[in-house]
mmCIF file of C-alpha atoms in Angstrom:
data_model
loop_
_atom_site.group_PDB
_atom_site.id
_atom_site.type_symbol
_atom_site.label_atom_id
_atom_site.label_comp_id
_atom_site.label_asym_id
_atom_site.label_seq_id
_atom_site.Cartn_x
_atom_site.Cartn_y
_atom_site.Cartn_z
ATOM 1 C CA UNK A 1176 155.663 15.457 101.745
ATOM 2 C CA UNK A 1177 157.945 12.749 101.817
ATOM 3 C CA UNK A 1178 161.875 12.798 101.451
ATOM 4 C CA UNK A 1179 160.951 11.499 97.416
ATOM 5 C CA UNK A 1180 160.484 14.766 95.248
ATOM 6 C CA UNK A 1181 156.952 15.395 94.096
ATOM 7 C CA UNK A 1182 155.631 12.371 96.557
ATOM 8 C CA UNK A 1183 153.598 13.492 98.959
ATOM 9 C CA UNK A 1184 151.359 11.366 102.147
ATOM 10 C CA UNK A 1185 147.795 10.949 102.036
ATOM 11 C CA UNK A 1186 145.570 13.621 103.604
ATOM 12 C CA UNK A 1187 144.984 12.259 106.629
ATOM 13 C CA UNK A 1188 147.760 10.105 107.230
ATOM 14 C CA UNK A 1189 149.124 10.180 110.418
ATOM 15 C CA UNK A 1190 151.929 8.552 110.667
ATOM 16 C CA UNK A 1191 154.761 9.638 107.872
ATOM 17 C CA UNK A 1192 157.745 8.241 108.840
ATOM 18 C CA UNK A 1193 159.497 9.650 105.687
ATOM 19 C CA UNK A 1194 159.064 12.901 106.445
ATOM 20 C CA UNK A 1195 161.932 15.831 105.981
ATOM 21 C CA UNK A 1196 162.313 18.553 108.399
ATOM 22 C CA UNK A 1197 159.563 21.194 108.462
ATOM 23 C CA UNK A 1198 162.753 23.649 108.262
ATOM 24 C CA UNK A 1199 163.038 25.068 104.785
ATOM 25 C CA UNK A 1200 165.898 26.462 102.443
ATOM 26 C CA UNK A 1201 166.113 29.975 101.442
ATOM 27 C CA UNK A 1202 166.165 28.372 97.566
ATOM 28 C CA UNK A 1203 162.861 26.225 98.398
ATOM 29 C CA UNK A 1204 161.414 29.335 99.922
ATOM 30 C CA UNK A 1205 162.134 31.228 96.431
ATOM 31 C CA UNK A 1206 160.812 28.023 94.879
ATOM 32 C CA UNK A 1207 157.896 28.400 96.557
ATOM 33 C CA UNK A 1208 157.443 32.375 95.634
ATOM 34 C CA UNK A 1209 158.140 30.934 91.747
ATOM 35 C CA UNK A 1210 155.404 28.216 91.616
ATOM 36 C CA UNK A 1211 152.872 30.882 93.223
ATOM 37 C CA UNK A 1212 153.474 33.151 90.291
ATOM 38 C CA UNK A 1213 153.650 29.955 87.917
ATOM 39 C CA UNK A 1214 149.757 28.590 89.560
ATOM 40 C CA UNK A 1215 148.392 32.114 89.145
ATOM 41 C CA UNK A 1216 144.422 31.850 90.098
ATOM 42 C CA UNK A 1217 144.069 28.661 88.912
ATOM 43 C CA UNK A 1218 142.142 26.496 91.729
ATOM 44 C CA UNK A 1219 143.838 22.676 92.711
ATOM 45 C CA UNK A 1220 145.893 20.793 94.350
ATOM 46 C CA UNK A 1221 149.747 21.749 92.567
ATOM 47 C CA UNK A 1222 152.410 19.316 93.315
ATOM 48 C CA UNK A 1223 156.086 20.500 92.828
ATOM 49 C CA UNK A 1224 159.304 18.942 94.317
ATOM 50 C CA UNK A 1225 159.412 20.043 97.770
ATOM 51 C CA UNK A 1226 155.855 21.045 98.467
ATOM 52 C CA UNK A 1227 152.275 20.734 97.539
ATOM 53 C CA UNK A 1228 150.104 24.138 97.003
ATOM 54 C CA UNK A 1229 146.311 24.045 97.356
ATOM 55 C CA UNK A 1230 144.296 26.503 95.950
ATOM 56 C CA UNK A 1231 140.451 26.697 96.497
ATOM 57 C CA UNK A 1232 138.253 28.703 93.959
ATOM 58 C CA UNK A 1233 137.226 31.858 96.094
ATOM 59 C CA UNK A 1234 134.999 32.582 93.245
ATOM 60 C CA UNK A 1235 133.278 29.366 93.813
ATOM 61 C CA UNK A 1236 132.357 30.831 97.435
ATOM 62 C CA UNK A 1237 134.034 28.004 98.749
#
């Protein structure tokens, strides 16, 4: 991610100068417990404020 909410690098990008500390709050941490319940199952790539979730489709046998 990058220090602009929602904005995240390139996969594969190496060098990320913007970059915030890999150190997270206790609030994020619930934020992130929130948006797992909020992307249930569904497979993607889910982009919130201060973090990315990727979810494969382990039905898929990926």
């Amino acid at each position: 991610m990058t220090r602009q909410p929602g904005l995240d690098y390139p996969v594969r990008t190496t060098y990320q100068p913007d970059e915030p500390p890999l150190q997270m709050t206790t609030d994020q941490l619930r934020d992130i417990r929130a948006a797992i319940e909020t992307v249930g199952d569904r497979p993607g790539r889910h982009v919130f404020d201060d973090f990315v979730l990727c979810r494969r489709d382990v039905s898929a046998g990926e």
